[in-house]
PDB file of N, CA and C in Angstrom:
ATOM      1  N   MET A1282       9.787  17.081  12.995  1.00 93.00           N
ATOM      2  CA  MET A1282      10.377  18.490  13.067  1.00 93.00           C
ATOM      3  C   MET A1282      10.685  18.983  11.457  1.00 93.00           C
ATOM      4  N   LEU A1283      10.462  20.444  11.293  1.00 96.00           N
ATOM      5  CA  LEU A1283      10.416  20.640   9.708  1.00 96.00           C
ATOM      6  C   LEU A1283      12.178  21.375   9.772  1.00 96.00           C
ATOM      7  N   VAL A1284      12.574  20.993   8.387  1.00 97.00           N
ATOM      8  CA  VAL A1284      13.405  22.081   7.911  1.00 97.00           C
ATOM      9  C   VAL A1284      13.366  22.453   6.737  1.00 97.00           C
ATOM     10  N   THR A1285      13.908  23.957   6.550  1.00 97.00           N
ATOM     11  CA  THR A1285      13.642  24.933   5.773  1.00 97.00           C
ATOM     12  C   THR A1285      15.070  25.519   5.259  1.00 97.00           C
ATOM     13  N   ASN A1286      14.908  25.159   3.627  1.00 98.00           N
ATOM     14  CA  ASN A1286      16.437  25.874   3.226  1.00 98.00           C
ATOM     15  C   ASN A1286      16.014  26.282   2.048  1.00 98.00           C
ATOM     16  N   ARG A1287      16.728  27.876   2.469  1.00 98.00           N
ATOM     17  CA  ARG A1287      16.030  28.954   1.146  1.00 98.00           C
ATOM     18  C   ARG A1287      16.547  29.282   0.387  1.00 98.00           C
ATOM     19  N   PHE A1288      17.116  29.374  -0.866  1.00 98.00           N
ATOM     20  CA  PHE A1288      17.916  29.464  -1.827  1.00 98.00           C
ATOM     21  C   PHE A1288      17.098  30.885  -2.953  1.00 98.00           C
ATOM     22  N   VAL A1289      18.346  31.502  -3.371  1.00 98.00           N
ATOM     23  CA  VAL A1289      18.256  32.330  -4.301  1.00 98.00           C
ATOM     24  C   VAL A1289      19.094  32.006  -5.600  1.00 98.00           C
ATOM     25  N   VAL A1290      18.154  31.618  -6.481  1.00 98.00           N
ATOM     26  CA  VAL A1290      18.920  30.926  -7.687  1.00 98.00           C
ATOM     27  C   VAL A1290      18.774  31.870  -8.991  1.00 98.00           C
ATOM     28  N   GLU A1291      19.786  32.289  -9.850  1.00 97.00           N
ATOM     29  CA  GLU A1291      19.679  33.016 -10.805  1.00 97.00           C
ATOM     30  C   GLU A1291      18.890  31.949 -12.135  1.00 97.00           C
ATOM     31  N   ALA A1292      18.301  33.112 -13.118  1.00 96.00           N
ATOM     32  CA  ALA A1292      17.485  32.388 -14.204  1.00 96.00           C
ATOM     33  C   ALA A1292      18.468  31.344 -14.769  1.00 96.00           C
ATOM     34  N   GLU A1293      19.106  31.844 -14.703  1.00 97.00           N
ATOM     35  CA  GLU A1293      20.232  30.776 -16.176  1.00 97.00           C
ATOM     36  C   GLU A1293      21.095  29.611 -15.489  1.00 97.00           C
ATOM     37  N   THR A1294      20.824  29.606 -13.690  1.00 97.00           N
ATOM     38  CA  THR A1294      20.980  28.119 -13.419  1.00 97.00           C
ATOM     39  C   THR A1294      20.160  27.461 -12.891  1.00 97.00           C
ATOM     40  N   VAL A1295      19.063  27.650 -13.350  1.00 98.00           N
ATOM     41  CA  VAL A1295      17.562  27.052 -12.804  1.00 98.00           C
ATOM     42  C   VAL A1295      17.615  25.610 -13.033  1.00 98.00           C
ATOM     43  N   ASP A1296      18.115  25.115 -14.334  1.00 98.00           N
ATOM     44  CA  ASP A1296      17.725  23.398 -14.609  1.00 98.00           C
ATOM     45  C   ASP A1296      18.738  22.687 -13.630  1.00 98.00           C
ATOM     46  N   GLU A1297      19.915  23.546 -13.458  1.00 97.00           N
ATOM     47  CA  GLU A1297      21.200  22.549 -12.924  1.00 97.00           C
ATOM     48  C   GLU A1297      20.711  22.687 -11.195  1.00 97.00           C
ATOM     49  N   PHE A1298      20.086  23.850 -10.738  1.00 98.00           N
ATOM     50  CA  PHE A1298      19.736  23.721  -9.397  1.00 98.00           C
ATOM     51  C   PHE A1298      18.411  22.652  -9.316  1.00 98.00           C
ATOM     52  N   THR A1299      17.536  22.765 -10.003  1.00 98.00           N
ATOM     53  CA  THR A1299      16.399  21.876 -10.018  1.00 98.00           C
ATOM     54  C   THR A1299      16.878  20.130 -10.140  1.00 98.00           C
ATOM     55  N   ARG A1300      18.054  19.771 -10.826  1.00 98.00           N
ATOM     56  CA  ARG A1300      18.704  18.604 -10.700  1.00 98.00           C
ATOM     57  C   ARG A1300      19.134  18.169  -9.134  1.00 98.00           C
ATOM     58  N   GLU A1301      20.126  19.261  -9.177  1.00 98.00           N
ATOM     59  CA  GLU A1301      20.805  18.902  -7.932  1.00 98.00           C
ATOM     60  C   GLU A1301      19.693  18.961  -6.822  1.00 98.00           C
ATOM     61  N   ALA A1302      18.707  19.746  -6.738  1.00 98.00           N
ATOM     62  CA  ALA A1302      17.663  19.200  -5.390  1.00 98.00           C
ATOM     63  C   ALA A1302      16.894  18.073  -5.200  1.00 98.00           C
ATOM     64  N   HIS A1303      16.692  17.631  -6.677  1.00 98.00           N
ATOM     65  CA  HIS A1303      15.709  16.316  -7.060  1.00 98.00           C
ATOM     66  C   HIS A1303      16.810  15.839  -6.425  1.00 98.00           C
ATOM     67  N   ALA A1304      18.335  15.192  -6.704  1.00 98.00           N
ATOM     68  CA  ALA A1304      18.923  14.156  -5.929  1.00 98.00           C
ATOM     69  C   ALA A1304      18.847  14.680  -4.601  1.00 98.00           C
ATOM     70  N   ALA A1305      19.311  15.808  -4.313  1.00 98.00           N
ATOM     71  CA  ALA A1305      19.186  15.900  -2.720  1.00 98.00           C
ATOM     72  C   ALA A1305      18.171  15.293  -2.040  1.00 98.00           C
ATOM     73  N   LEU A1306      16.509  15.639  -2.477  1.00 97.00           N
ATOM     74  CA  LEU A1306      15.751  15.256  -2.200  1.00 97.00           C
ATOM     75  C   LEU A1306      15.785  13.532  -2.082  1.00 97.00           C
ATOM     76  N   THR A1307      15.796  13.037  -3.206  1.00 97.00           N
ATOM     77  CA  THR A1307      15.953  11.662  -2.902  1.00 97.00           C
ATOM     78  C   THR A1307      16.885  11.018  -2.120  1.00 97.00           C
ATOM     79  N   ALA A1308      18.090  11.921  -1.982  1.00 97.00           N
ATOM     80  CA  ALA A1308      19.097  11.414  -1.237  1.00 97.00           C
ATOM     81  C   ALA A1308      18.382  11.066   0.509  1.00 97.00           C
ATOM     82  N   LEU A1309      17.952  12.177   0.796  1.00 98.00           N
ATOM     83  CA  LEU A1309      17.481  12.748   2.083  1.00 98.00           C
ATOM     84  C   LEU A1309      16.214  11.509   2.280  1.00 98.00           C
ATOM     85  N   ALA A1310      15.428  11.407   1.043  1.00 98.00           N
ATOM     86  CA  ALA A1310      13.765  10.227   1.678  1.00 98.00           C
ATOM     87  C   ALA A1310      14.221   9.150   1.783  1.00 98.00           C
ATOM     88  N   ALA A1311      15.509   8.860   1.332  1.00 98.00           N
ATOM     89  CA  ALA A1311      15.805   7.281   1.304  1.00 98.00           C
ATOM     90  C   ALA A1311      16.381   7.263   3.222  1.00 98.00           C
ATOM     91  N   ARG A1312      16.660   8.261   3.826  1.00 98.00           N
ATOM     92  CA  ARG A1312      17.135   8.052   5.266  1.00 98.00           C
ATOM     93  C   ARG A1312      15.828   7.516   6.102  1.00 98.00           C
ATOM     94  N   PRO A1313      15.961   6.828   7.013  1.00 97.00           N
ATOM     95  CA  PRO A1313      15.505   6.400   8.329  1.00 97.00           C
ATOM     96  C   PRO A1313      15.063   7.555   8.294  1.00 97.00           C
ATOM     97  N   GLY A1314      13.680   7.729   9.208  1.00 97.00           N
ATOM     98  CA  GLY A1314      13.294   8.967   9.834  1.00 97.00           C
ATOM     99  C   GLY A1314      12.732  10.077   9.128  1.00 97.00           C
ATOM    100  N   TYR A1315      12.768  10.190   7.760  1.00 98.00           N
ATOM    101  CA  TYR A1315      12.498  10.911   7.071  1.00 98.00           C
ATOM    102  C   TYR A1315      10.780  10.778   6.721  1.00 98.00           C
ATOM    103  N   LEU A1316      10.056  11.790   6.761  1.00 98.00           N
ATOM    104  CA  LEU A1316       8.359  11.860   6.719  1.00 98.00           C
ATOM    105  C   LEU A1316       8.329  12.631   5.588  1.00 98.00           C
ATOM    106  N   ARG A1317       8.528  13.328   5.085  1.00 98.00           N
ATOM    107  CA  ARG A1317       8.275  13.980   3.857  1.00 98.00           C
ATOM    108  C   ARG A1317       8.913  15.121   2.910  1.00 98.00           C
ATOM    109  N   GLY A1318       9.025  15.409   1.931  1.00 98.00           N
ATOM    110  CA  GLY A1318      10.322  16.766   1.393  1.00 98.00           C
ATOM    111  C   GLY A1318       9.519  17.245   0.029  1.00 98.00           C
ATOM    112  N   GLU A1319       9.660  18.419   0.108  1.00 98.00           N
ATOM    113  CA  GLU A1319       9.114  19.056  -1.262  1.00 98.00           C
ATOM    114  C   GLU A1319       9.811  20.441  -1.484  1.00 98.00           C
ATOM    115  N   LEU A1320       9.868  20.077  -2.596  1.00 98.00           N
ATOM    116  CA  LEU A1320      10.668  21.559  -3.227  1.00 98.00           C
ATOM    117  C   LEU A1320      10.072  22.860  -3.953  1.00 98.00           C
ATOM    118  N   LEU A1321       9.837  23.789  -3.601  1.00 98.00           N
ATOM    119  CA  LEU A1321       9.458  25.282  -3.659  1.00 98.00           C
ATOM    120  C   LEU A1321       9.748  26.189  -4.453  1.00 98.00           C
ATOM    121  N   ARG A1322       8.836  26.786  -5.140  1.00 98.00           N
ATOM    122  CA  ARG A1322       9.460  28.687  -5.594  1.00 98.00           C
ATOM    123  C   ARG A1322       8.372  29.311  -5.604  1.00 98.00           C
ATOM    124  N   ALA A1323       9.041  30.391  -5.241  1.00 97.00           N
ATOM    125  CA  ALA A1323       8.093  31.908  -4.675  1.00 97.00           C
ATOM    126  C   ALA A1323       7.164  31.641  -5.587  1.00 97.00           C
ATOM    127  N   LEU A1324       6.076  32.510  -5.292  1.00 97.00           N
ATOM    128  CA  LEU A1324       5.215  32.723  -6.880  1.00 97.00           C
ATOM    129  C   LEU A1324       5.276  34.293  -7.232  1.00 97.00           C
ATOM    130  N   ASP A1325       5.726  34.989  -6.020  1.00 96.00           N
ATOM    131  CA  ASP A1325       5.835  36.719  -6.160  1.00 96.00           C
ATOM    132  C   ASP A1325       7.447  36.850  -6.650  1.00 96.00           C
ATOM    133  N   ASP A1326       8.593  35.587  -7.202  1.00 96.00           N
ATOM    134  CA  ASP A1326       9.758  35.826  -7.202  1.00 96.00           C
ATOM    135  C   ASP A1326      10.415  35.042  -7.674  1.00 96.00           C
ATOM    136  N   PRO A1327      10.543  33.940  -8.708  1.00 96.00           N
ATOM    137  CA  PRO A1327      11.152  32.700  -9.160  1.00 96.00           C
ATOM    138  C   PRO A1327      12.682  32.795  -8.983  1.00 96.00           C
ATOM    139  N   ASP A1328      13.411  33.748  -8.720  1.00 98.00           N
ATOM    140  CA  ASP A1328      14.386  33.414  -7.924  1.00 98.00           C
ATOM    141  C   ASP A1328      14.593  33.137  -6.839  1.00 98.00           C
ATOM    142  N   HIS A1329      13.335  32.819  -5.479  1.00 98.00           N
ATOM    143  CA  HIS A1329      13.500  32.295  -4.775  1.00 98.00           C
ATOM    144  C   HIS A1329      12.673  30.821  -4.214  1.00 98.00           C
ATOM    145  N   TRP A1330      13.876  29.708  -4.047  1.00 98.00           N
ATOM    146  CA  TRP A1330      12.741  28.622  -3.991  1.00 98.00           C
ATOM    147  C   TRP A1330      13.174  27.810  -2.267  1.00 98.00           C
ATOM    148  N   LEU A1331      12.802  26.888  -1.817  1.00 98.00           N
ATOM    149  CA  LEU A1331      13.005  26.627  -0.600  1.00 98.00           C
ATOM    150  C   LEU A1331      12.769  25.159  -0.946  1.00 98.00           C
ATOM    151  N   LEU A1332      13.332  24.386  -0.002  1.00 98.00           N
ATOM    152  CA  LEU A1332      13.230  23.027  -0.039  1.00 98.00           C
ATOM    153  C   LEU A1332      12.932  22.557   1.765  1.00 98.00           C
ATOM    154  N   VAL A1333      11.816  22.030   1.669  1.00 98.00           N
ATOM    155  CA  VAL A1333      11.011  21.653   3.078  1.00 98.00           C
ATOM    156  C   VAL A1333      11.507  20.285   3.357  1.00 98.00           C
ATOM    157  N   THR A1334      11.750  19.894   4.304  1.00 98.00           N
ATOM    158  CA  THR A1334      11.732  18.109   4.829  1.00 98.00           C
ATOM    159  C   THR A1334      11.026  18.038   6.191  1.00 98.00           C
ATOM    160  N   GLU A1335      10.261  17.207   6.349  1.00 97.00           N
ATOM    161  CA  GLU A1335      10.090  17.046   7.680  1.00 97.00           C
ATOM    162  C   GLU A1335      10.926  15.521   7.939  1.00 97.00           C
ATOM    163  N   TRP A1336      11.179  15.231   9.562  1.00 96.00           N
ATOM    164  CA  TRP A1336      11.403  14.408   9.859  1.00 96.00           C
ATOM    165  C   TRP A1336      10.843  14.124  11.274  1.00 96.00           C
ATOM    166  N   GLU A1337      11.224  12.426  11.909  1.00 94.00           N
ATOM    167  CA  GLU A1337      10.426  12.284  12.886  1.00 94.00           C
ATOM    168  C   GLU A1337      11.060  13.019  13.828  1.00 94.00           C
ATOM    169  N   SER A1338      12.163  13.405  13.927  1.00 90.00           N
ATOM    170  CA  SER A1338      12.885  13.831  15.253  1.00 90.00           C
ATOM    171  C   SER A1338      14.281  14.519  14.908  1.00 90.00           C
ATOM    172  N   VAL A1339      14.620  15.036  15.830  1.00 89.00           N
ATOM    173  CA  VAL A1339      16.077  16.130  15.608  1.00 89.00           C
ATOM    174  C   VAL A1339      17.098  15.383  15.228  1.00 89.00           C
ATOM    175  N   GLY A1340      16.816  13.892  16.408  1.00 92.00           N
ATOM    176  CA  GLY A1340      18.365  13.054  16.000  1.00 92.00           C
ATOM    177  C   GLY A1340      18.299  12.362  14.493  1.00 92.00           C
ATOM    178  N   ALA A1341      16.924  11.974  14.128  1.00 95.00           N
ATOM    179  CA  ALA A1341      16.992  11.092  12.597  1.00 95.00           C
ATOM    180  C   ALA A1341      17.644  12.279  11.305  1.00 95.00           C
ATOM    181  N   TYR A1342      17.203  13.661  11.523  1.00 95.00           N
ATOM    182  CA  TYR A1342      17.693  14.193  10.638  1.00 95.00           C
ATOM    183  C   TYR A1342      19.154  14.409  10.940  1.00 95.00           C
ATOM    184  N   ARG A1343      19.728  14.814  11.899  1.00 94.00           N
ATOM    185  CA  ARG A1343      21.605  14.934  12.078  1.00 94.00           C
ATOM    186  C   ARG A1343      21.705  13.558  11.783  1.00 94.00           C
ATOM    187  N   ARG A1344      21.311  12.601  12.171  1.00 96.00           N
ATOM    188  CA  ARG A1344      21.815  11.290  11.324  1.00 96.00           C
ATOM    189  C   ARG A1344      21.850  11.035  10.182  1.00 96.00           C
ATOM    190  N   ALA A1345      20.741  11.861   9.373  1.00 97.00           N
ATOM    191  CA  ALA A1345      20.239  11.335   8.126  1.00 97.00           C
ATOM    192  C   ALA A1345      21.604  12.088   7.252  1.00 97.00           C
ATOM    193  N   LEU A1346      22.084  13.337   8.234  1.00 96.00           N
ATOM    194  CA  LEU A1346      23.510  14.239   7.581  1.00 96.00           C
ATOM    195  C   LEU A1346      24.803  13.267   7.373  1.00 96.00           C
ATOM    196  N   GLY A1347      24.483  12.346   8.046  1.00 96.00           N
ATOM    197  CA  GLY A1347      25.993  12.074   8.216  1.00 96.00           C
ATOM    198  C   GLY A1347      25.770  10.608   7.216  1.00 96.00           C
ATOM    199  N   GLY A1348      24.645  10.137   6.187  1.00 95.00           N
ATOM    200  CA  GLY A1348      25.084   8.949   5.608  1.00 95.00           C
ATOM    201  C   GLY A1348      26.151   9.654   4.294  1.00 95.00           C
ATOM    202  N   PHE A1349      26.086   8.138   3.640  1.00 97.00           N
ATOM    203  CA  PHE A1349      27.152   8.904   2.457  1.00 97.00           C
ATOM    204  C   PHE A1349      26.384   9.960   1.255  1.00 97.00           C
ATOM    205  N   ASP A1350      25.500   9.180   0.908  1.00 96.00           N
ATOM    206  CA  ASP A1350      24.701   9.782   0.205  1.00 96.00           C
ATOM    207  C   ASP A1350      24.207  11.037  -0.019  1.00 96.00           C
ATOM    208  N   VAL A1351      23.827  11.649   1.348  1.00 97.00           N
ATOM    209  CA  VAL A1351      23.485  12.644   1.733  1.00 97.00           C
ATOM    210  C   VAL A1351      24.742  13.828   1.501  1.00 97.00           C
ATOM    211  N   LYS A1352      25.900  13.219   2.148  1.00 97.00           N
ATOM    212  CA  LYS A1352      27.444  13.900   2.448  1.00 97.00           C
ATOM    213  C   LYS A1352      27.560  14.399   0.907  1.00 97.00           C
ATOM    214  N   VAL A1353      27.411  13.310   0.034  1.00 96.00           N
ATOM    215  CA  VAL A1353      28.047  13.556  -1.001  1.00 96.00           C
ATOM    216  C   VAL A1353      26.654  14.603  -2.278  1.00 96.00           C
ATOM    217  N   THR A1354      25.369  14.545  -2.396  1.00 96.00           N
ATOM    218  CA  THR A1354      24.531  14.703  -3.041  1.00 96.00           C
ATOM    219  C   THR A1354      23.752  16.148  -2.623  1.00 96.00           C
ATOM    220  N   ALA A1355      23.242  16.257  -1.053  1.00 97.00           N
ATOM    221  CA  ALA A1355      22.314  17.065  -0.422  1.00 97.00           C
ATOM    222  C   ALA A1355      23.388  17.978   0.389  1.00 97.00           C
ATOM    223  N   VAL A1356      24.229  17.534   1.061  1.00 95.00           N
ATOM    224  CA  VAL A1356      25.086  18.610   1.980  1.00 95.00           C
ATOM    225  C   VAL A1356      25.663  19.626   0.788  1.00 95.00           C
ATOM    226  N   PRO A1357      26.256  19.517  -0.308  1.00 96.00           N
ATOM    227  CA  PRO A1357      26.706  20.402  -1.395  1.00 96.00           C
ATOM    228  C   PRO A1357      25.381  21.326  -1.097  1.00 96.00           C
ATOM    229  N   LEU A1358      24.338  20.872  -1.711  1.00 97.00           N
ATOM    230  CA  LEU A1358      23.900  21.967  -1.865  1.00 97.00           C
ATOM    231  C   LEU A1358      22.799  22.762  -0.840  1.00 97.00           C
ATOM    232  N   LEU A1359      22.704  22.309   0.641  1.00 96.00           N
ATOM    233  CA  LEU A1359      22.107  22.477   1.736  1.00 96.00           C
ATOM    234  C   LEU A1359      23.453  23.453   1.944  1.00 96.00           C
ATOM    235  N   ALA A1360      24.341  23.360   1.831  1.00 95.00           N
ATOM    236  CA  ALA A1360      25.124  24.572   2.199  1.00 95.00           C
ATOM    237  C   ALA A1360      25.397  25.980   1.001  1.00 95.00           C
ATOM    238  N   ARG A1361      24.274  25.872   0.520  1.00 96.00           N
ATOM    239  CA  ARG A1361      24.526  26.800  -0.690  1.00 96.00           C
ATOM    240  C   ARG A1361      22.803  27.438  -0.305  1.00 96.00           C
ATOM    241  N   SER A1362      22.390  27.506   0.624  1.00 97.00           N
ATOM    242  CA  SER A1362      21.273  28.028   1.537  1.00 97.00           C
ATOM    243  C   SER A1362      21.524  29.227   1.662  1.00 97.00           C
ATOM    244  N   VAL A1363      20.954  29.874   2.305  1.00 97.00           N
ATOM    245  CA  VAL A1363      20.783  31.243   2.659  1.00 97.00           C
ATOM    246  C   VAL A1363      21.009  30.922   3.657  1.00 97.00           C
ATOM    247  N   ASP A1364      22.023  31.624   4.679  1.00 96.00           N
ATOM    248  CA  ASP A1364      22.547  31.703   6.129  1.00 96.00           C
ATOM    249  C   ASP A1364      21.814  32.193   7.024  1.00 96.00           C
ATOM    250  N   GLU A1365      20.546  31.490   7.595  1.00 95.00           N
ATOM    251  CA  GLU A1365      19.757  31.437   8.628  1.00 95.00           C
ATOM    252  C   GLU A1365      19.509  30.159   9.197  1.00 95.00           C
ATOM    253  N   PRO A1366      18.865  30.592  10.559  1.00 93.00           N
ATOM    254  CA  PRO A1366      18.278  29.185  10.835  1.00 93.00           C
ATOM    255  C   PRO A1366      17.235  28.177  10.277  1.00 93.00           C
ATOM    256  N   SER A1367      17.472  26.881  10.044  1.00 94.00           N
ATOM    257  CA  SER A1367      16.116  26.083   9.050  1.00 94.00           C
ATOM    258  C   SER A1367      15.906  24.959   9.965  1.00 94.00           C
ATOM    259  N   ALA A1368      16.377  24.577  11.015  1.00 93.00           N
ATOM    260  CA  ALA A1368      15.048  23.118  11.788  1.00 93.00           C
ATOM    261  C   ALA A1368      14.698  23.902  12.818  1.00 93.00           C
ATOM    262  N   TYR A1369      13.594  23.561  12.560  1.00 94.00           N
ATOM    263  CA  TYR A1369      12.203  24.120  13.693  1.00 94.00           C
ATOM    264  C   TYR A1369      11.791  22.512  14.189  1.00 94.00           C
ATOM    265  N   GLU A1370      11.281  22.979  15.663  1.00 90.00           N
ATOM    266  CA  GLU A1370      10.982  21.899  15.900  1.00 90.00           C
ATOM    267  C   GLU A1370       9.323  22.414  16.382  1.00 90.00           C
ATOM    268  N   THR A1371       8.553  21.253  16.400  1.00 90.00           N
ATOM    269  CA  THR A1371       6.959  21.430  16.486  1.00 90.00           C
ATOM    270  C   THR A1371       6.278  21.674  17.635  1.00 90.00           C
ATOM    271  N   LEU A1372       5.387  22.737  17.812  1.00 92.00           N
ATOM    272  CA  LEU A1372       5.645  23.261  19.267  1.00 92.00           C
ATOM    273  C   LEU A1372       3.798  22.830  19.377  1.00 92.00           C
ATOM    274  N   ALA A1373       3.091  23.083  18.526  1.00 95.00           N
ATOM    275  CA  ALA A1373       1.720  22.795  18.240  1.00 95.00           C
ATOM    276  C   ALA A1373       1.078  23.019  17.079  1.00 95.00           C
ATOM    277  N   GLY A1374       0.012  22.020  17.037  1.00 94.00           N
ATOM    278  CA  GLY A1374      -0.732  21.882  15.412  1.00 94.00           C
ATOM    279  C   GLY A1374      -1.988  21.397  15.298  1.00 94.00           C
ATOM    280  N   ALA A1375      -2.373  21.612  14.478  1.00 94.00           N
ATOM    281  CA  ALA A1375      -4.117  21.226  14.240  1.00 94.00           C
ATOM    282  C   ALA A1375      -4.334  20.595  12.705  1.00 94.00           C
ATOM    283  N   ALA A1376      -5.248  19.743  12.734  1.00 92.00           N
ATOM    284  CA  ALA A1376      -5.569  19.110  11.477  1.00 92.00           C
ATOM    285  C   ALA A1376      -7.077  19.845  11.280  1.00 92.00           C
ATOM    286  N   PRO A1377      -7.248  20.018  10.007  1.00 94.00           N
ATOM    287  CA  PRO A1377      -8.360  20.653   9.472  1.00 94.00           C
ATOM    288  C   PRO A1377      -9.347  20.544  10.224  1.00 94.00           C
ATOM    289  N   GLU A1378      -9.705  21.716  10.418  1.00 94.00           N
ATOM    290  CA  GLU A1378     -10.858  21.351  11.733  1.00 94.00           C
ATOM    291  C   GLU A1378     -11.072  21.164  12.927  1.00 94.00           C
ATOM    292  N   GLY A1379      -9.566  20.639  13.630  1.00 93.00           N
ATOM    293  CA  GLY A1379      -9.539  20.233  14.485  1.00 93.00           C
ATOM    294  C   GLY A1379      -9.053  20.937  15.778  1.00 93.00           C
ATOM    295  N   GLU A1380      -8.966  20.944  16.802  1.00 95.00           N
ATOM    296  CA  GLU A1380      -8.072  21.373  18.045  1.00 95.00           C
ATOM    297  C   GLU A1380      -6.549  21.595  18.079  1.00 95.00           C
ATOM    298  N   ILE A1381      -5.908  22.324  18.739  1.00 95.00           N
ATOM    299  CA  ILE A1381      -4.735  22.618  18.737  1.00 95.00           C
ATOM    300  C   ILE A1381      -4.159  21.324  19.509  1.00 95.00           C
ATOM    301  N   VAL A1382      -3.222  21.151  19.196  1.00 94.00           N
ATOM    302  CA  VAL A1382      -2.471  20.245  19.973  1.00 94.00           C
ATOM    303  C   VAL A1382      -1.288  20.296  19.993  1.00 94.00           C
ATOM    304  N   VAL A1383      -0.810  20.252  21.760  1.00 95.00           N
ATOM    305  CA  VAL A1383       0.237  21.002  21.730  1.00 95.00           C
ATOM    306  C   VAL A1383       1.296  20.208  22.283  1.00 95.00           C
ATOM    307  N   VAL A1384       2.677  20.126  22.166  1.00 90.00           N
ATOM    308  CA  VAL A1384       3.880  19.261  22.194  1.00 90.00           C
ATOM    309  C   VAL A1384       4.821  19.874  22.811  1.00 90.00           C
ATOM    310  N   ALA A1385       5.715  19.633  23.941  1.00 88.00           N
ATOM    311  CA  ALA A1385       6.724  19.605  24.810  1.00 88.00           C
ATOM    312  C   ALA A1385       7.929  19.703  24.003  1.00 88.00           C
ATOM    313  N   SER A1386       8.714  20.863  24.137  1.00 87.00           N
ATOM    314  CA  SER A1386       9.893  20.927  23.150  1.00 87.00           C
ATOM    315  C   SER A1386      11.033  19.625  23.660  1.00 87.00           C
ATOM    316  N   ASP A1387      11.563  19.571  22.783  1.00 78.00           N
ATOM    317  CA  ASP A1387      12.545  18.472  22.678  1.00 78.00           C
ATOM    318  C   ASP A1387      14.130  19.029  23.239  1.00 78.00           C
ATOM    319  N   ARG A1388      13.862  20.344  23.125  1.00 75.00           N
ATOM    320  CA  ARG A1388      15.338  21.094  22.932  1.00 75.00           C
ATOM    321  C   ARG A1388      15.981  20.428  25.165  1.00 75.00           C
ATOM    322  N   ALA A1389      17.113  20.342  25.193  1.00 65.00           N
ATOM    323  CA  ALA A1389      17.662  20.693  26.431  1.00 65.00           C
ATOM    324  C   ALA A1389      17.628  21.665  27.489  1.00 65.00           C
ATOM    325  N   ALA A1390      16.983  21.447  28.534  1.00 63.00           N
ATOM    326  CA  ALA A1390      16.634  22.636  29.728  1.00 63.00           C
ATOM    327  C   ALA A1390      17.781  23.112  30.392  1.00 63.00           C
ATOM    328  N   GLY A1391      19.084  22.486  29.874  1.00 60.00           N
ATOM    329  CA  GLY A1391      20.543  23.095  30.293  1.00 60.00           C
ATOM    330  C   GLY A1391      21.389  23.816  29.373  1.00 60.00           C
ATOM    331  N   PRO A1392      22.255  24.284  29.839  1.00 60.00           N
ATOM    332  CA  PRO A1392      23.041  25.827  29.062  1.00 60.00           C
ATOM    333  C   PRO A1392      23.463  24.936  27.959  1.00 60.00           C
ATOM    334  N   TYR A1393      23.735  23.904  27.832  1.00 55.00           N
ATOM    335  CA  TYR A1393      24.220  22.910  26.391  1.00 55.00           C
ATOM    336  C   TYR A1393      23.305  22.727  25.353  1.00 55.00           C
ATOM    337  N   ARG A1394      22.779  23.585  24.724  1.00 48.00           N
ATOM    338  CA  ARG A1394      21.481  23.555  24.057  1.00 48.00           C
ATOM    339  C   ARG A1394      22.150  23.027  22.478  1.00 48.00           C
TER     340      ARG A1394
END
């Protein structure tokens, strides 16, 4: 599962934002189920940033958000991200020059999604 948090960061706050993002990424990386993460900045518009993390499952990500270090360090930063859907489940993938591998959805089939 992939989580993308977009941020719009004013030039005068980049240093503070970067420190907070590094701390958040460190806290998230320490949680079970974390696979990888990156902090990225848009090439076309340096005010736009992206924090991307990959998790082994939706449950691992949700449990990670409940960890004390994550609540103190990462959640305040994530709350400042652009208000839009940020968690995505993998439905298909392909390695370089590989075939498409389709994966079933983890979403519940009932109305309580």
